[in-house]
GROMACS .gro file of C-alpha atoms in nm:
model
  195
    1MET     CA    1   8.553  -0.541   2.682
    2ARG     CA    2   8.259  -0.737   2.491
    3SER     CA    3   8.199  -0.847   2.132
    4ASN     CA    4   7.931  -0.659   1.931
    5ASP     CA    5   7.944  -0.807   1.570
    6GLY     CA    6   8.100  -1.037   1.382
    7ALA     CA    7   8.100  -1.246   1.054
    8VAL     CA    8   8.256  -1.548   0.857
    9ASP     CA    9   8.469  -1.501   0.539
   10THR     CA   10   8.455  -1.745   0.235
   11SER     CA   11   8.803  -1.915   0.383
   12GLY     CA   12   8.594  -1.996   0.716
   13ARG     CA   13   8.765  -1.755   0.919
   14PHE     CA   14   8.558  -1.583   1.210
   15TRP     CA   15   8.593  -1.188   1.227
   16VAL     CA   16   8.465  -1.023   1.537
   17GLY     CA   17   8.462  -0.649   1.675
   18THR     CA   18   8.506  -0.587   2.070
   19MET     CA   19   8.424  -0.292   2.253
   20ASN     CA   20   8.429  -0.101   2.597
   21ASP     CA   21   8.108  -0.263   2.752
   22PRO     CA   22   7.889   0.064   2.782
   23THR     CA   23   7.723  -0.048   3.101
   24VAL     CA   24   8.092  -0.031   3.257
   25ALA     CA   25   8.217   0.264   3.081
   26ASP     CA   26   8.160   0.490   2.782
   27PRO     CA   27   8.275   0.348   2.473
   28THR     CA   28   8.644   0.483   2.360
   29ASP     CA   29   8.869   0.394   2.060
   30VAL     CA   30   9.022   0.106   2.266
   31GLY     CA   31   8.795  -0.176   2.060
   32VAL     CA   32   8.950  -0.395   1.803
   33VAL     CA   33   8.841  -0.628   1.533
   34PHE     CA   34   8.986  -0.981   1.551
   35ARG     CA   35   9.030  -1.272   1.313
   36LEU     CA   36   8.979  -1.633   1.442
   37ASP     CA   37   9.153  -1.887   1.197
   38PRO     CA   38   9.028  -2.226   1.154
   39ASP     CA   39   9.354  -2.339   1.303
   40MET     CA   40   9.249  -2.150   1.626
   41THR     CA   41   9.497  -1.857   1.581
   42LEU     CA   42   9.358  -1.520   1.674
   43HIS     CA   43   9.499  -1.206   1.501
   44ARG     CA   44   9.428  -0.834   1.572
   45MET     CA   45   9.303  -0.704   1.241
   46ILE     CA   46   9.164  -0.373   1.287
   47GLU     CA   47   9.263  -0.127   1.636
   48LYS     CA   48   9.131   0.201   1.759
   49VAL     CA   49   8.760   0.112   1.677
   50THR     CA   50   8.486   0.237   1.899
   51ILE     CA   51   8.167   0.073   1.839
   52PRO     CA   52   8.238  -0.195   1.558
   53ASN     CA   53   7.951  -0.324   1.379
   54GLY     CA   54   7.863  -0.469   1.033
   55ILE     CA   55   8.102  -0.655   0.857
   56GLY     CA   56   8.074  -0.836   0.530
   57TRP     CA   57   8.283  -0.914   0.201
   58SER     CA   58   8.202  -0.829  -0.195
   59GLU     CA   59   8.085  -1.099  -0.396
   60ASP     CA   60   8.457  -1.109  -0.576
   61ASP     CA   61   8.588  -1.135  -0.241
   62LYS     CA   62   8.848  -0.863  -0.308
   63THR     CA   63   8.684  -0.592  -0.064
   64MET     CA   64   8.583  -0.623   0.304
   65PHE     CA   65   8.332  -0.387   0.462
   66PHE     CA   66   8.330  -0.253   0.820
   67THR     CA   67   8.135  -0.020   1.011
   68ASP     CA   68   8.254   0.226   1.312
   69SER     CA   69   7.920   0.331   1.430
   70PRO     CA   70   8.030   0.646   1.604
   71THR     CA   71   8.229   0.756   1.289
   72LYS     CA   72   7.920   0.732   1.114
   73THR     CA   73   8.091   0.572   0.827
   74ILE     CA   74   8.119   0.233   0.665
   75SER     CA   75   8.492   0.188   0.529
   76LYS     CA   76   8.605  -0.071   0.290
   77LEU     CA   77   8.941  -0.248   0.281
   78ASP     CA   78   9.130  -0.438   0.031
   79TYR     CA   79   9.074  -0.808   0.102
   80ASP     CA   80   9.333  -1.094   0.019
   81ALA     CA   81   9.080  -1.399   0.076
   82ALA     CA   82   9.409  -1.677   0.034
   83THR     CA   83   9.568  -1.493   0.363
   84GLY     CA   84   9.263  -1.297   0.524
   85ASN     CA   85   9.489  -0.995   0.548
   86ILE     CA   86   9.329  -0.664   0.469
   87SER     CA   87   9.482  -0.320   0.379
   88ASN     CA   88   9.408   0.016   0.254
   89ARG     CA   89   9.116   0.126   0.473
   90ARG     CA   90   8.911   0.401   0.326
   91PRO     CA   91   8.537   0.545   0.336
   92TYR     CA   92   8.264   0.367   0.131
   93PHE     CA   93   7.973   0.554   0.270
   94LYS     CA   94   7.922   0.812   0.536
   95TYR     CA   95   7.577   0.885   0.671
   96GLU     CA   96   7.515   1.255   0.648
   97GLY     CA   97   7.175   1.269   0.848
   98ASP     CA   98   7.168   1.482   1.169
   99GLU     CA   99   6.926   1.301   1.384
  100GLU     CA  100   7.029   1.278   1.738
  101GLY     CA  101   7.253   0.942   1.796
  102ALA     CA  102   7.194   0.856   1.433
  103ALA     CA  103   7.496   0.597   1.328
  104PRO     CA  104   7.516   0.298   1.063
  105ASP     CA  105   7.481  -0.018   1.282
  106GLY     CA  106   7.459  -0.383   1.120
  107PHE     CA  107   7.441  -0.466   0.763
  108ALA     CA  108   7.373  -0.730   0.496
  109ILE     CA  109   7.476  -0.734   0.124
  110ASP     CA  110   7.258  -0.839  -0.133
  111ALA     CA  111   7.339  -1.026  -0.456
  112GLN     CA  112   7.400  -0.715  -0.661
  113GLY     CA  113   7.660  -0.633  -0.437
  114CYS     CA  114   7.442  -0.336  -0.239
  115VAL     CA  115   7.473  -0.299   0.141
  116TRP     CA  116   7.170  -0.264   0.336
  117THR     CA  117   7.256  -0.056   0.648
  118ALA     CA  118   7.036  -0.042   0.960
  119VAL     CA  119   7.094   0.338   1.060
  120TYR     CA  120   7.015   0.340   1.457
  121GLY     CA  121   6.853   0.635   1.567
  122THR     CA  122   6.611   0.701   1.262
  123GLY     CA  123   6.414   0.421   1.179
  124LYS     CA  124   6.590   0.341   0.836
  125VAL     CA  125   6.757   0.089   0.675
  126LEU     CA  126   6.956   0.214   0.364
  127ARG     CA  127   7.057   0.049   0.049
  128VAL     CA  128   7.400   0.180  -0.066
  129SER     CA  129   7.516   0.077  -0.432
  130PRO     CA  130   7.869  -0.094  -0.506
  131GLU     CA  131   7.971   0.262  -0.548
  132GLY     CA  132   7.869   0.366  -0.224
  133LYS     CA  133   7.577   0.574  -0.318
  134LEU     CA  134   7.255   0.595  -0.152
  135ILE     CA  135   6.989   0.448  -0.368
  136GLY     CA  136   6.703   0.320  -0.156
  137GLU     CA  137   6.569   0.339   0.183
  138ILE     CA  138   6.305   0.167   0.382
  139LYS     CA  139   6.127   0.321   0.706
  140LEU     CA  140   6.022   0.145   0.999
  141PRO     CA  141   5.798   0.271   1.297
  142THR     CA  142   6.114   0.243   1.555
  143ARG     CA  143   6.394   0.464   1.590
  144CYS     CA  144   6.636   0.177   1.693
  145VAL     CA  145   6.689  -0.017   1.405
  146THR     CA  146   6.980  -0.254   1.451
  147CYS     CA  147   7.070  -0.520   1.200
  148PRO     CA  148   6.932  -0.650   0.855
  149ARG     CA  149   6.971  -1.010   0.735
  150PHE     CA  150   6.832  -1.165   0.436
  151ALA     CA  151   6.613  -1.444   0.405
  152GLY     CA  152   6.531  -1.548   0.044
  153GLU     CA  153   6.426  -1.203  -0.073
  154ASP     CA  154   6.301  -1.078   0.258
  155LEU     CA  155   6.531  -0.867   0.458
  156ILE     CA  156   6.459  -0.951   0.839
  157ILE     CA  157   6.533  -0.655   1.060
  158THR     CA  158   6.602  -0.631   1.439
  159SER     CA  159   6.574  -0.346   1.661
  160ALA     CA  160   6.651  -0.254   2.009
  161VAL     CA  161   6.422  -0.093   2.284
  162GLU     CA  162   6.399   0.260   2.270
  163GLU     CA  163   6.642   0.416   2.511
  164ASP     CA  164   6.398   0.747   2.555
  165PRO     CA  165   6.057   0.617   2.544
  166ARG     CA  166   5.906   0.938   2.695
  167ALA     CA  167   6.052   1.172   2.435
  168HIS     CA  168   5.961   0.887   2.157
  169PRO     CA  169   5.651   0.703   2.242
  170GLU     CA  170   5.560   0.547   1.932
  171SER     CA  171   5.927   0.449   1.844
  172ALA     CA  172   5.905   0.275   2.225
  173LYS     CA  173   5.584   0.110   2.090
  174TYR     CA  174   5.760  -0.097   1.834
  175GLY     CA  175   6.108  -0.095   1.974
  176GLY     CA  176   6.270  -0.458   2.029
  177SER     CA  177   6.041  -0.583   1.764
  178VAL     CA  178   6.164  -0.791   1.437
  179PHE     CA  179   6.071  -0.683   1.101
  180ARG     CA  180   6.039  -0.847   0.768
  181VAL     CA  181   6.036  -0.668   0.446
  182ASN     CA  182   6.042  -0.836   0.084
  183VAL     CA  183   6.284  -0.642  -0.118
  184GLY     CA  184   6.305  -0.835  -0.442
  185VAL     CA  185   6.670  -0.931  -0.414
  186GLN     CA  186   6.834  -1.215  -0.243
  187GLY     CA  187   7.122  -1.192  -0.009
  188MET     CA  188   7.482  -1.323  -0.031
  189PRO     CA  189   7.552  -1.661   0.121
  190ILE     CA  190   7.606  -1.682   0.503
  191ARG     CA  191   7.892  -1.890   0.557
  192LYS     CA  192   7.984  -2.107   0.842
  193TRP     CA  193   8.323  -2.116   1.070
  194ARG     CA  194   8.524  -2.371   0.978
  195ARG     CA  195   8.782  -2.582   1.196
   0.00000   0.00000   0.00000
C-alpha cells in the first residue's frame, strides 16, 4: 500500500487516500481514505477505493468532495466540520469521455465553489460548477495531466511522464511538465495540519 493524495480540512485534520502500489500489484478496491486528527488519532473514513485522488471541501464547510479515479466519478459527501464525520456519499460529477485510460485525477476548488479537475489521459482540466455541470475546459499539450493548484488567479497544473511515448510522441514531448494558466478566479485557501 502507498498514499496517493491528501488534503487538510478547516479544523486541521489531514485526510489521505491509500492504494495498492501499482509497481507491485494492479490497483484493486482495497484502498482506504484515512483521517489523521491533530491529537494523532487515525480514522478509516472511506473504504473500498481503488485509486483515491482529489480531496476537498466546499466554502461553507458542509460538503466534502472525493475522487476515486477508476470510477471516473467525483463524489460529494455531507461533512460535519465540528467532528470530521462524513456521510451520504453520492455522485457529484462523472467524466463521460471515452478516451483510453481517461479518469479524473487531482482537483482544486476555486472561490466560486467550482471544482477544477485534471482528467488524466485527456490533456484536459475541467471546471465543474457547484451543481456538478461542466462549465469550462483547459486543453494542455500532454495527455497525462495530474493535478491543478491555485497560486493567486493562476492554475498551476502538474503532469506525469507519457506512458506510451511511441503512440503519443507529442504528449511525450510535454509529459512531466508543469503548466501555468491564468483563470481569472482565486482558489480556496490551502490549510495546514494542526497538532
